[in-house]
mmCIF file with all atom_site columns, C-alpha atoms in Angstrom:
data_model
loop_
_atom_site.group_PDB
_atom_site.id
_atom_site.type_symbol
_atom_site.label_atom_id
_atom_site.label_alt_id
_atom_site.label_comp_id
_atom_site.label_asym_id
_atom_site.label_entity_id
_atom_site.label_seq_id
_atom_site.pdbx_PDB_ins_code
_atom_site.Cartn_x
_atom_site.Cartn_y
_atom_site.Cartn_z
_atom_site.occupancy
_atom_site.B_iso_or_equiv
_atom_site.pdbx_formal_charge
_atom_site.auth_seq_id
_atom_site.auth_comp_id
_atom_site.auth_asym_id
_atom_site.auth_atom_id
_atom_site.pdbx_PDB_model_num
ATOM 1   C CA . MET A 1 1   ? -3.396  6.452   12.971  1.00 91.00 ? 1   MET A CA 1
ATOM 2   C CA . ILE A 1 2   ? -0.463  6.844   10.596  1.00 93.00 ? 2   ILE A CA 1
ATOM 3   C CA . ARG A 1 3   ? -0.330  10.440  9.393   1.00 95.00 ? 3   ARG A CA 1
ATOM 4   C CA . VAL A 1 4   ? 0.420   11.009  5.693   1.00 97.00 ? 4   VAL A CA 1
ATOM 5   C CA . LEU A 1 5   ? 1.415   14.084  3.685   1.00 97.00 ? 5   LEU A CA 1
ATOM 6   C CA . VAL A 1 6   ? 0.616   13.851  -0.048  1.00 97.00 ? 6   VAL A CA 1
ATOM 7   C CA . VAL A 1 7   ? 2.875   15.873  -2.368  1.00 97.00 ? 7   VAL A CA 1
ATOM 8   C CA . ASP A 1 8   ? 1.967   16.219  -6.051  1.00 96.00 ? 8   ASP A CA 1
ATOM 9   C CA . ASP A 1 9   ? 1.888   19.193  -8.408  1.00 95.00 ? 9   ASP A CA 1
ATOM 10  C CA . ASP A 1 10  ? -1.296  17.945  -10.093 1.00 94.00 ? 10  ASP A CA 1
ATOM 11  C CA . PHE A 1 11  ? -4.329  18.836  -7.974  1.00 94.00 ? 11  PHE A CA 1
ATOM 12  C CA . MET A 1 12  ? -6.473  15.999  -9.328  1.00 94.00 ? 12  MET A CA 1
ATOM 13  C CA . VAL A 1 13  ? -3.748  13.380  -8.919  1.00 94.00 ? 13  VAL A CA 1
ATOM 14  C CA . ALA A 1 14  ? -3.150  14.560  -5.357  1.00 95.00 ? 14  ALA A CA 1
ATOM 15  C CA . LYS A 1 15  ? -6.878  14.182  -4.711  1.00 95.00 ? 15  LYS A CA 1
ATOM 16  C CA . VAL A 1 16  ? -6.878  10.632  -6.090  1.00 94.00 ? 16  VAL A CA 1
ATOM 17  C CA . HIS A 1 17  ? -3.848  9.608   -4.038  1.00 95.00 ? 17  HIS A CA 1
ATOM 18  C CA . SER A 1 18  ? -5.355  11.209  -0.936  1.00 96.00 ? 18  SER A CA 1
ATOM 19  C CA . GLY A 1 19  ? -8.471  9.137   -1.546  1.00 94.00 ? 19  GLY A CA 1
ATOM 20  C CA . TYR A 1 20  ? -6.351  5.990   -1.760  1.00 93.00 ? 20  TYR A CA 1
ATOM 21  C CA . VAL A 1 21  ? -4.750  6.777   1.595   1.00 95.00 ? 21  VAL A CA 1
ATOM 22  C CA . THR A 1 22  ? -8.092  7.551   3.228   1.00 94.00 ? 22  THR A CA 1
ATOM 23  C CA . ARG A 1 23  ? -9.484  4.205   2.036   1.00 90.00 ? 23  ARG A CA 1
ATOM 24  C CA . THR A 1 24  ? -6.682  2.335   3.782   1.00 91.00 ? 24  THR A CA 1
ATOM 25  C CA . PRO A 1 25  ? -7.465  1.398   7.399   1.00 88.00 ? 25  PRO A CA 1
ATOM 26  C CA . GLY A 1 26  ? -5.090  2.947   9.914   1.00 90.00 ? 26  GLY A CA 1
ATOM 27  C CA . PHE A 1 27  ? -4.022  5.858   7.689   1.00 95.00 ? 27  PHE A CA 1
ATOM 28  C CA . GLU A 1 28  ? -5.140  9.480   7.438   1.00 96.00 ? 28  GLU A CA 1
ATOM 29  C CA . VAL A 1 29  ? -4.140  12.393  5.203   1.00 97.00 ? 29  VAL A CA 1
ATOM 30  C CA . VAL A 1 30  ? -2.992  15.318  7.337   1.00 97.00 ? 30  VAL A CA 1
ATOM 31  C CA . GLY A 1 31  ? -1.932  17.578  4.482   1.00 97.00 ? 31  GLY A CA 1
ATOM 32  C CA . VAL A 1 32  ? -1.538  18.046  0.728   1.00 97.00 ? 32  VAL A CA 1
ATOM 33  C CA . ALA A 1 33  ? 1.206   20.102  -0.960  1.00 97.00 ? 33  ALA A CA 1
ATOM 34  C CA . HIS A 1 34  ? 1.677   21.005  -4.616  1.00 97.00 ? 34  HIS A CA 1
ATOM 35  C CA . THR A 1 35  ? 5.179   22.519  -4.553  1.00 97.00 ? 35  THR A CA 1
ATOM 36  C CA . GLY A 1 36  ? 8.456   21.548  -2.983  1.00 95.00 ? 36  GLY A CA 1
ATOM 37  C CA . ALA A 1 37  ? 8.491   24.581  -0.709  1.00 96.00 ? 37  ALA A CA 1
ATOM 38  C CA . ASP A 1 38  ? 4.959   23.867  0.501   1.00 96.00 ? 38  ASP A CA 1
ATOM 39  C CA . ALA A 1 39  ? 5.927   20.239  1.086   1.00 96.00 ? 39  ALA A CA 1
ATOM 40  C CA . LEU A 1 40  ? 8.845   21.230  3.320   1.00 95.00 ? 40  LEU A CA 1
ATOM 41  C CA . HIS A 1 41  ? 6.730   23.731  5.248   1.00 95.00 ? 41  HIS A CA 1
ATOM 42  C CA . ALA A 1 42  ? 3.927   21.192  5.697   1.00 96.00 ? 42  ALA A CA 1
ATOM 43  C CA . ALA A 1 43  ? 6.349   18.497  6.799   1.00 95.00 ? 43  ALA A CA 1
ATOM 44  C CA . ARG A 1 44  ? 7.865   20.860  9.371   1.00 93.00 ? 44  ARG A CA 1
ATOM 45  C CA . ASP A 1 45  ? 4.480   22.005  10.723  1.00 94.00 ? 45  ASP A CA 1
ATOM 46  C CA . LEU A 1 46  ? 2.507   18.759  10.537  1.00 94.00 ? 46  LEU A CA 1
ATOM 47  C CA . ARG A 1 47  ? 5.253   16.232  11.365  1.00 94.00 ? 47  ARG A CA 1
ATOM 48  C CA . PRO A 1 48  ? 3.756   13.417  9.250   1.00 95.00 ? 48  PRO A CA 1
ATOM 49  C CA . ASP A 1 49  ? 4.831   9.820   9.691   1.00 94.00 ? 49  ASP A CA 1
ATOM 50  C CA . LEU A 1 50  ? 4.963   9.288   5.929   1.00 95.00 ? 50  LEU A CA 1
ATOM 51  C CA . VAL A 1 51  ? 5.307   11.489  2.844   1.00 97.00 ? 51  VAL A CA 1
ATOM 52  C CA . LEU A 1 52  ? 4.073   10.375  -0.580  1.00 97.00 ? 52  LEU A CA 1
ATOM 53  C CA . LEU A 1 53  ? 6.442   12.428  -2.717  1.00 97.00 ? 53  LEU A CA 1
ATOM 54  C CA . ASP A 1 54  ? 6.271   13.296  -6.407  1.00 96.00 ? 54  ASP A CA 1
ATOM 55  C CA . ILE A 1 55  ? 9.495   13.963  -8.309  1.00 95.00 ? 55  ILE A CA 1
ATOM 56  C CA . TYR A 1 56  ? 8.217   16.551  -10.797 1.00 94.00 ? 56  TYR A CA 1
ATOM 57  C CA . LEU A 1 57  ? 7.399   19.698  -8.802  1.00 96.00 ? 57  LEU A CA 1
ATOM 58  C CA . PRO A 1 58  ? 7.237   23.255  -10.186 1.00 95.00 ? 58  PRO A CA 1
ATOM 59  C CA . ASP A 1 59  ? 9.853   24.882  -7.954  1.00 94.00 ? 59  ASP A CA 1
ATOM 60  C CA . MET A 1 60  ? 12.288  22.083  -7.085  1.00 94.00 ? 60  MET A CA 1
ATOM 61  C CA . ASP A 1 61  ? 12.504  18.394  -7.871  1.00 93.00 ? 61  ASP A CA 1
ATOM 62  C CA . GLY A 1 62  ? 11.372  15.783  -5.392  1.00 94.00 ? 62  GLY A CA 1
ATOM 63  C CA . LEU A 1 63  ? 14.906  14.526  -4.833  1.00 95.00 ? 63  LEU A CA 1
ATOM 64  C CA . THR A 1 64  ? 15.862  17.954  -3.469  1.00 95.00 ? 64  THR A CA 1
ATOM 65  C CA . VAL A 1 65  ? 12.814  17.827  -1.202  1.00 95.00 ? 65  VAL A CA 1
ATOM 66  C CA . LEU A 1 66  ? 13.893  14.353  -0.092  1.00 94.00 ? 66  LEU A CA 1
ATOM 67  C CA . GLN A 1 67  ? 17.393  15.601  0.736   1.00 92.00 ? 67  GLN A CA 1
ATOM 68  C CA . GLU A 1 68  ? 15.952  18.490  2.781   1.00 92.00 ? 68  GLU A CA 1
ATOM 69  C CA . LEU A 1 69  ? 13.593  16.153  4.627   1.00 92.00 ? 69  LEU A CA 1
ATOM 70  C CA . ARG A 1 70  ? 16.464  13.827  5.461   1.00 87.00 ? 70  ARG A CA 1
ATOM 71  C CA . SER A 1 71  ? 18.614  16.652  6.837   1.00 86.00 ? 71  SER A CA 1
ATOM 72  C CA . SER A 1 72  ? 15.847  18.354  8.831   1.00 82.00 ? 72  SER A CA 1
ATOM 73  C CA . GLN A 1 73  ? 13.391  15.574  9.697   1.00 73.00 ? 73  GLN A CA 1
ATOM 74  C CA . GLY A 1 74  ? 15.052  12.209  9.860   1.00 68.00 ? 74  GLY A CA 1
ATOM 75  C CA . ASP A 1 75  ? 12.015  10.636  11.509  1.00 78.00 ? 75  ASP A CA 1
ATOM 76  C CA . THR A 1 76  ? 9.754   11.104  8.469   1.00 89.00 ? 76  THR A CA 1
ATOM 77  C CA . ASP A 1 77  ? 9.614   8.237   5.984   1.00 92.00 ? 77  ASP A CA 1
ATOM 78  C CA . VAL A 1 78  ? 9.118   8.732   2.253   1.00 95.00 ? 78  VAL A CA 1
ATOM 79  C CA . ILE A 1 79  ? 7.570   6.757   -0.593  1.00 95.00 ? 79  ILE A CA 1
ATOM 80  C CA . VAL A 1 80  ? 8.121   8.252   -4.044  1.00 95.00 ? 80  VAL A CA 1
ATOM 81  C CA . ILE A 1 81  ? 5.097   8.338   -6.356  1.00 94.00 ? 81  ILE A CA 1
ATOM 82  C CA . SER A 1 82  ? 6.138   9.648   -9.765  1.00 91.00 ? 82  SER A CA 1
ATOM 83  C CA . ALA A 1 83  ? 6.072   9.248   -13.515 1.00 90.00 ? 83  ALA A CA 1
ATOM 84  C CA . ALA A 1 84  ? 9.865   9.611   -13.500 1.00 90.00 ? 84  ALA A CA 1
ATOM 85  C CA . ASN A 1 85  ? 11.141  6.210   -14.568 1.00 88.00 ? 85  ASN A CA 1
ATOM 86  C CA . ASP A 1 86  ? 14.761  6.850   -15.522 1.00 90.00 ? 86  ASP A CA 1
ATOM 87  C CA . VAL A 1 87  ? 17.196  4.642   -13.679 1.00 90.00 ? 87  VAL A CA 1
ATOM 88  C CA . ASP A 1 88  ? 19.312  7.521   -12.364 1.00 92.00 ? 88  ASP A CA 1
ATOM 89  C CA . THR A 1 89  ? 16.328  9.069   -10.572 1.00 92.00 ? 89  THR A CA 1
ATOM 90  C CA . VAL A 1 90  ? 15.310  5.722   -9.120  1.00 92.00 ? 90  VAL A CA 1
ATOM 91  C CA . ARG A 1 91  ? 18.881  5.089   -7.958  1.00 92.00 ? 91  ARG A CA 1
ATOM 92  C CA . ARG A 1 92  ? 19.182  8.537   -6.365  1.00 92.00 ? 92  ARG A CA 1
ATOM 93  C CA . ALA A 1 93  ? 15.852  8.095   -4.587  1.00 92.00 ? 93  ALA A CA 1
ATOM 94  C CA . MET A 1 94  ? 16.983  4.724   -3.269  1.00 90.00 ? 94  MET A CA 1
ATOM 95  C CA . ARG A 1 95  ? 20.241  6.223   -2.009  1.00 90.00 ? 95  ARG A CA 1
ATOM 96  C CA . GLY A 1 96  ? 18.207  8.992   -0.409  1.00 90.00 ? 96  GLY A CA 1
ATOM 97  C CA . GLY A 1 97  ? 16.498  6.414   1.772   1.00 87.00 ? 97  GLY A CA 1
ATOM 98  C CA . VAL A 1 98  ? 12.994  6.114   0.311   1.00 91.00 ? 98  VAL A CA 1
ATOM 99  C CA . LEU A 1 99  ? 10.980  3.093   1.418   1.00 88.00 ? 99  LEU A CA 1
ATOM 100 C CA . HIS A 1 100 ? 9.693   2.393   -2.064  1.00 89.00 ? 100 HIS A CA 1
ATOM 101 C CA . TYR A 1 101 ? 9.247   3.916   -5.520  1.00 92.00 ? 101 TYR A CA 1
ATOM 102 C CA . LEU A 1 102 ? 5.866   3.677   -7.277  1.00 92.00 ? 102 LEU A CA 1
ATOM 103 C CA . ILE A 1 103 ? 5.756   4.635   -10.954 1.00 90.00 ? 103 ILE A CA 1
ATOM 104 C CA . LYS A 1 104 ? 2.589   6.388   -12.132 1.00 89.00 ? 104 LYS A CA 1
ATOM 105 C CA . PRO A 1 105 ? 0.020   5.378   -13.023 1.00 85.00 ? 105 PRO A CA 1
ATOM 106 C CA . PHE A 1 106 ? -0.547  2.706   -10.404 1.00 85.00 ? 106 PHE A CA 1
ATOM 107 C CA . SER A 1 107 ? -3.587  1.017   -8.900  1.00 84.00 ? 107 SER A CA 1
ATOM 108 C CA . TYR A 1 108 ? -4.924  1.394   -5.404  1.00 86.00 ? 108 TYR A CA 1
ATOM 109 C CA . SER A 1 109 ? -3.844  -2.161  -4.625  1.00 84.00 ? 109 SER A CA 1
ATOM 110 C CA . ALA A 1 110 ? -0.199  -1.273  -5.415  1.00 85.00 ? 110 ALA A CA 1
ATOM 111 C CA . LEU A 1 111 ? -0.245  1.646   -2.983  1.00 90.00 ? 111 LEU A CA 1
ATOM 112 C CA . PHE A 1 112 ? -2.237  -0.388  -0.461  1.00 89.00 ? 112 PHE A CA 1
ATOM 113 C CA . ASP A 1 113 ? 0.519   -3.026  -0.402  1.00 85.00 ? 113 ASP A CA 1
ATOM 114 C CA . GLN A 1 114 ? 3.146   -0.385  0.344   1.00 88.00 ? 114 GLN A CA 1
ATOM 115 C CA . LEU A 1 115 ? 1.072   1.321   3.040   1.00 90.00 ? 115 LEU A CA 1
ATOM 116 C CA . ARG A 1 116 ? 0.388   -1.971  4.772   1.00 85.00 ? 116 ARG A CA 1
ATOM 117 C CA . HIS A 1 117 ? 4.090   -2.804  4.569   1.00 83.00 ? 117 HIS A CA 1
ATOM 118 C CA . PHE A 1 118 ? 4.859   0.533   6.209   1.00 87.00 ? 118 PHE A CA 1
ATOM 119 C CA . ALA A 1 119 ? 2.319   -0.148  8.964   1.00 87.00 ? 119 ALA A CA 1
ATOM 120 C CA . THR A 1 120 ? 3.762   -3.626  9.523   1.00 80.00 ? 120 THR A CA 1
ATOM 121 C CA . LEU A 1 121 ? 7.271   -2.218  9.955   1.00 78.00 ? 121 LEU A CA 1
ATOM 122 C CA . HIS A 1 122 ? 6.057   0.265   12.539  1.00 76.00 ? 122 HIS A CA 1
ATOM 123 C CA . GLU A 1 123 ? 4.070   -2.333  14.437  1.00 77.00 ? 123 GLU A CA 1
ATOM 124 C CA . ARG A 1 124 ? 7.018   -4.722  14.607  1.00 73.00 ? 124 ARG A CA 1
ATOM 125 C CA . LEU A 1 125 ? 9.553   -2.100  15.616  1.00 73.00 ? 125 LEU A CA 1
ATOM 126 C CA . ASP A 1 126 ? 7.242   -0.549  18.222  1.00 72.00 ? 126 ASP A CA 1
ATOM 127 C CA . ARG A 1 127 ? 7.013   -3.912  19.980  1.00 72.00 ? 127 ARG A CA 1
ATOM 128 C CA . LEU A 1 128 ? 10.792  -4.153  20.382  1.00 69.00 ? 128 LEU A CA 1
ATOM 129 C CA . ALA A 1 129 ? 13.059  -2.531  22.943  1.00 69.00 ? 129 ALA A CA 1
ATOM 130 C CA . VAL A 1 130 ? 16.182  -4.209  21.569  1.00 72.00 ? 130 VAL A CA 1
ATOM 131 C CA . ALA A 1 131 ? 16.360  -5.845  18.159  1.00 67.00 ? 131 ALA A CA 1
ATOM 132 C CA . GLY A 1 132 ? 18.129  -9.132  17.692  1.00 70.00 ? 132 GLY A CA 1
ATOM 133 C CA . GLN A 1 133 ? 19.361  -10.298 14.303  1.00 70.00 ? 133 GLN A CA 1
ATOM 134 C CA . ALA A 1 134 ? 16.228  -12.412 13.798  1.00 64.00 ? 134 ALA A CA 1
ATOM 135 C CA . ASP A 1 135 ? 14.081  -9.329  14.442  1.00 63.00 ? 135 ASP A CA 1
ATOM 136 C CA . VAL A 1 136 ? 16.102  -7.249  11.998  1.00 67.00 ? 136 VAL A CA 1
ATOM 137 C CA . ASP A 1 137 ? 15.923  -9.981  9.367   1.00 65.00 ? 137 ASP A CA 1
ATOM 138 C CA . GLN A 1 138 ? 12.165  -10.137 9.802   1.00 60.00 ? 138 GLN A CA 1
ATOM 139 C CA . VAL A 1 139 ? 11.754  -6.373  9.435   1.00 61.00 ? 139 VAL A CA 1
ATOM 140 C CA . PHE A 1 140 ? 13.972  -6.041  6.388   1.00 63.00 ? 140 PHE A CA 1
ATOM 141 C CA . GLY A 1 141 ? 12.563  -9.215  4.905   1.00 59.00 ? 141 GLY A CA 1
ATOM 142 C CA . ALA A 1 142 ? 8.973   -8.045  5.218   1.00 51.00 ? 142 ALA A CA 1
ATOM 143 C CA . ARG A 1 143 ? 8.817   -6.569  1.757   1.00 52.00 ? 143 ARG A CA 1
ATOM 144 C CA . PRO A 1 144 ? 5.397   -6.745  0.153   1.00 54.00 ? 144 PRO A CA 1
ATOM 145 C CA . ARG A 1 145 ? 5.052   -9.055  -2.783  1.00 51.00 ? 145 ARG A CA 1
ATOM 146 C CA . GLY A 1 146 ? 5.096   -7.143  -6.029  1.00 51.00 ? 146 GLY A CA 1
ATOM 147 C CA . ALA A 1 147 ? 2.011   -7.012  -8.159  1.00 50.00 ? 147 ALA A CA 1
ATOM 148 C CA . SER A 1 148 ? 2.184   -10.171 -10.202 1.00 52.00 ? 148 SER A CA 1
ATOM 149 C CA . THR A 1 149 ? 0.659   -10.823 -13.577 1.00 65.00 ? 149 THR A CA 1
ATOM 150 C CA . LEU A 1 150 ? -2.834  -12.153 -13.120 1.00 78.00 ? 150 LEU A CA 1
ATOM 151 C CA . PRO A 1 151 ? -3.569  -15.680 -14.356 1.00 82.00 ? 151 PRO A CA 1
ATOM 152 C CA . LYS A 1 152 ? -5.309  -15.967 -17.696 1.00 84.00 ? 152 LYS A CA 1
ATOM 153 C CA . GLY A 1 153 ? -8.970  -15.079 -17.441 1.00 86.00 ? 153 GLY A CA 1
ATOM 154 C CA . LEU A 1 154 ? -8.621  -12.735 -14.446 1.00 89.00 ? 154 LEU A CA 1
ATOM 155 C CA . THR A 1 155 ? -8.776  -8.956  -14.791 1.00 88.00 ? 155 THR A CA 1
ATOM 156 C CA . ASP A 1 156 ? -7.257  -6.128  -12.756 1.00 84.00 ? 156 ASP A CA 1
ATOM 157 C CA . GLN A 1 157 ? -10.628 -4.425  -12.271 1.00 84.00 ? 157 GLN A CA 1
ATOM 158 C CA . THR A 1 158 ? -12.327 -7.504  -10.860 1.00 90.00 ? 158 THR A CA 1
ATOM 159 C CA . ALA A 1 159 ? -9.281  -8.391  -8.762  1.00 89.00 ? 159 ALA A CA 1
ATOM 160 C CA . GLU A 1 160 ? -9.435  -4.965  -7.134  1.00 87.00 ? 160 GLU A CA 1
ATOM 161 C CA . LEU A 1 161 ? -13.177 -5.394  -6.515  1.00 90.00 ? 161 LEU A CA 1
ATOM 162 C CA . VAL A 1 162 ? -12.685 -8.763  -4.815  1.00 92.00 ? 162 VAL A CA 1
ATOM 163 C CA . SER A 1 163 ? -9.699  -7.531  -2.796  1.00 89.00 ? 163 SER A CA 1
ATOM 164 C CA . ARG A 1 164 ? -11.659 -4.489  -1.614  1.00 88.00 ? 164 ARG A CA 1
ATOM 165 C CA . VAL A 1 165 ? -14.588 -6.624  -0.457  1.00 92.00 ? 165 VAL A CA 1
ATOM 166 C CA . LEU A 1 166 ? -12.201 -9.012  1.284   1.00 90.00 ? 166 LEU A CA 1
ATOM 167 C CA . ARG A 1 167 ? -10.445 -6.151  3.097   1.00 87.00 ? 167 ARG A CA 1
ATOM 168 C CA . GLN A 1 168 ? -13.824 -4.835  4.243   1.00 88.00 ? 168 GLN A CA 1
ATOM 169 C CA . HIS A 1 169 ? -14.563 -8.151  5.980   1.00 90.00 ? 169 HIS A CA 1
ATOM 170 C CA . PRO A 1 170 ? -11.566 -8.911  8.216   1.00 86.00 ? 170 PRO A CA 1
ATOM 171 C CA . GLN A 1 171 ? -13.439 -11.857 9.766   1.00 88.00 ? 171 GLN A CA 1
ATOM 172 C CA . GLY A 1 172 ? -13.157 -13.624 6.408   1.00 90.00 ? 172 GLY A CA 1
ATOM 173 C CA . LEU A 1 173 ? -15.521 -14.656 3.638   1.00 93.00 ? 173 LEU A CA 1
ATOM 174 C CA . SER A 1 174 ? -16.475 -17.849 1.907   1.00 92.00 ? 174 SER A CA 1
ATOM 175 C CA . ALA A 1 175 ? -16.477 -17.984 -1.887  1.00 93.00 ? 175 ALA A CA 1
ATOM 176 C CA . SER A 1 176 ? -20.294 -17.914 -1.849  1.00 93.00 ? 176 SER A CA 1
ATOM 177 C CA . GLU A 1 177 ? -20.385 -14.827 0.374   1.00 94.00 ? 177 GLU A CA 1
ATOM 178 C CA . CYS A 1 178 ? -17.785 -13.095 -1.773  1.00 94.00 ? 178 CYS A CA 1
ATOM 179 C CA . ALA A 1 179 ? -19.755 -13.935 -4.918  1.00 94.00 ? 179 ALA A CA 1
ATOM 180 C CA . GLN A 1 180 ? -22.898 -12.421 -3.435  1.00 94.00 ? 180 GLN A CA 1
ATOM 181 C CA . LEU A 1 181 ? -21.145 -9.210  -2.386  1.00 93.00 ? 181 LEU A CA 1
ATOM 182 C CA . THR A 1 182 ? -19.329 -8.741  -5.691  1.00 91.00 ? 182 THR A CA 1
ATOM 183 C CA . GLU A 1 183 ? -22.154 -10.040 -7.916  1.00 92.00 ? 183 GLU A CA 1
ATOM 184 C CA . LEU A 1 184 ? -19.799 -12.580 -9.461  1.00 92.00 ? 184 LEU A CA 1
ATOM 185 C CA . SER A 1 185 ? -20.411 -16.260 -9.933  1.00 93.00 ? 185 SER A CA 1
ATOM 186 C CA . ARG A 1 186 ? -19.177 -18.471 -7.112  1.00 92.00 ? 186 ARG A CA 1
ATOM 187 C CA . VAL A 1 187 ? -16.651 -20.079 -9.463  1.00 93.00 ? 187 VAL A CA 1
ATOM 188 C CA . SER A 1 188 ? -15.245 -16.703 -10.532 1.00 94.00 ? 188 SER A CA 1
ATOM 189 C CA . ALA A 1 189 ? -15.078 -15.392 -6.973  1.00 93.00 ? 189 ALA A CA 1
ATOM 190 C CA . ARG A 1 190 ? -13.233 -18.498 -5.847  1.00 93.00 ? 190 ARG A CA 1
ATOM 191 C CA . ARG A 1 191 ? -10.669 -18.151 -8.650  1.00 92.00 ? 191 ARG A CA 1
ATOM 192 C CA . TYR A 1 192 ? -9.763  -14.665 -7.444  1.00 93.00 ? 192 TYR A CA 1
ATOM 193 C CA . LEU A 1 193 ? -9.723  -15.759 -3.808  1.00 93.00 ? 193 LEU A CA 1
ATOM 194 C CA . GLU A 1 194 ? -7.431  -18.676 -4.612  1.00 91.00 ? 194 GLU A CA 1
ATOM 195 C CA . HIS A 1 195 ? -5.156  -16.361 -6.592  1.00 90.00 ? 195 HIS A CA 1
ATOM 196 C CA . PHE A 1 196 ? -4.828  -14.016 -3.617  1.00 88.00 ? 196 PHE A CA 1
ATOM 197 C CA . THR A 1 197 ? -4.079  -16.999 -1.386  1.00 86.00 ? 197 THR A CA 1
ATOM 198 C CA . GLU A 1 198 ? -1.396  -18.350 -3.717  1.00 83.00 ? 198 GLU A CA 1
ATOM 199 C CA . SER A 1 199 ? 0.210   -14.905 -4.055  1.00 79.00 ? 199 SER A CA 1
ATOM 200 C CA . GLY A 1 200 ? 0.389   -14.462 -0.272  1.00 77.00 ? 200 GLY A CA 1
ATOM 201 C CA . LYS A 1 201 ? -2.148  -11.634 -0.017  1.00 82.00 ? 201 LYS A CA 1
ATOM 202 C CA . ALA A 1 202 ? -4.816  -13.717 1.687   1.00 86.00 ? 202 ALA A CA 1
ATOM 203 C CA . ASP A 1 203 ? -4.963  -16.829 3.799   1.00 86.00 ? 203 ASP A CA 1
ATOM 204 C CA . VAL A 1 204 ? -7.569  -19.561 4.001   1.00 87.00 ? 204 VAL A CA 1
ATOM 205 C CA . THR A 1 205 ? -8.978  -21.527 6.926   1.00 87.00 ? 205 THR A CA 1
ATOM 206 C CA . LEU A 1 206 ? -11.407 -24.418 7.089   1.00 84.00 ? 206 LEU A CA 1
ATOM 207 C CA . ARG A 1 207 ? -14.616 -24.120 9.078   1.00 77.00 ? 207 ARG A CA 1
ATOM 208 C CA . TYR A 1 208 ? -16.718 -27.203 9.747   1.00 71.00 ? 208 TYR A CA 1
ATOM 209 C CA . GLY A 1 209 ? -20.500 -26.841 9.796   1.00 63.00 ? 209 GLY A CA 1
ATOM 210 C CA . GLY A 1 210 ? -23.405 -29.134 10.459  1.00 60.00 ? 210 GLY A CA 1
ATOM 211 C CA . THR A 1 211 ? -22.953 -30.977 7.178   1.00 58.00 ? 211 THR A CA 1
ATOM 212 C CA . GLY A 1 212 ? -19.498 -32.176 8.186   1.00 60.00 ? 212 GLY A CA 1
ATOM 213 C CA . ARG A 1 213 ? -18.011 -30.736 5.019   1.00 71.00 ? 213 ARG A CA 1
ATOM 214 C CA . PRO A 1 214 ? -15.389 -28.018 5.612   1.00 79.00 ? 214 PRO A CA 1
ATOM 215 C CA . GLU A 1 215 ? -16.037 -24.534 4.272   1.00 83.00 ? 215 GLU A CA 1
ATOM 216 C CA . ARG A 1 216 ? -13.058 -22.576 3.006   1.00 88.00 ? 216 ARG A CA 1
ATOM 217 C CA . ARG A 1 217 ? -12.960 -19.026 4.400   1.00 90.00 ? 217 ARG A CA 1
ATOM 218 C CA . TYR A 1 218 ? -10.608 -16.418 2.963   1.00 92.00 ? 218 TYR A CA 1
ATOM 219 C CA . ARG A 1 219 ? -9.118  -13.470 4.853   1.00 89.00 ? 219 ARG A CA 1
ATOM 220 C CA . TRP A 1 220 ? -6.981  -10.614 3.547   1.00 86.00 ? 220 TRP A CA 1
ATOM 221 C CA . ILE A 1 221 ? -3.630  -10.526 5.323   1.00 78.00 ? 221 ILE A CA 1
#
């Protein structure tokens, strides 16, 4: 399990983000902090693999926390989650070595993409003893696709519903099965499934049954 420390001054926001992490397979929340000092103490005591770090904290800003984490715990990775959207803060966070920067408010699917990217990096690097250039290119090129604008007629709420159902069935689903689970029409379910396939978030395989006609089965990547 990948161990995550959630840092946010807002108790309810921290609870929501913790829930997002808990919903993601392979991740667990090992601690929550609401101040910069508590974040540094928790990071030292809990040794998390990943910190979800807010910028606006009551005692010190998140960039100071980031600098302290880098100097004392270089093996802890950081994703910033903040309402701070000025370019200087983003630039300083990038220079501080954060893996990504999510601007509040964001959906579960946006955080899910970043968590899965983080897990993919760890899995790939753990399999290597020595990295060749092709391995390095693959790791640094494995950025998750950004959330794209949905095609006309599709909504964020339904897209998240379909993606959640698809993630819950790693063996894959047909459009009919997805429609039944989401209570959508088969046509609507297939539109979302095809969108996820085209955007690289899902793949599709053909399964041949007794009728001889192939059935398209979709699987979240």
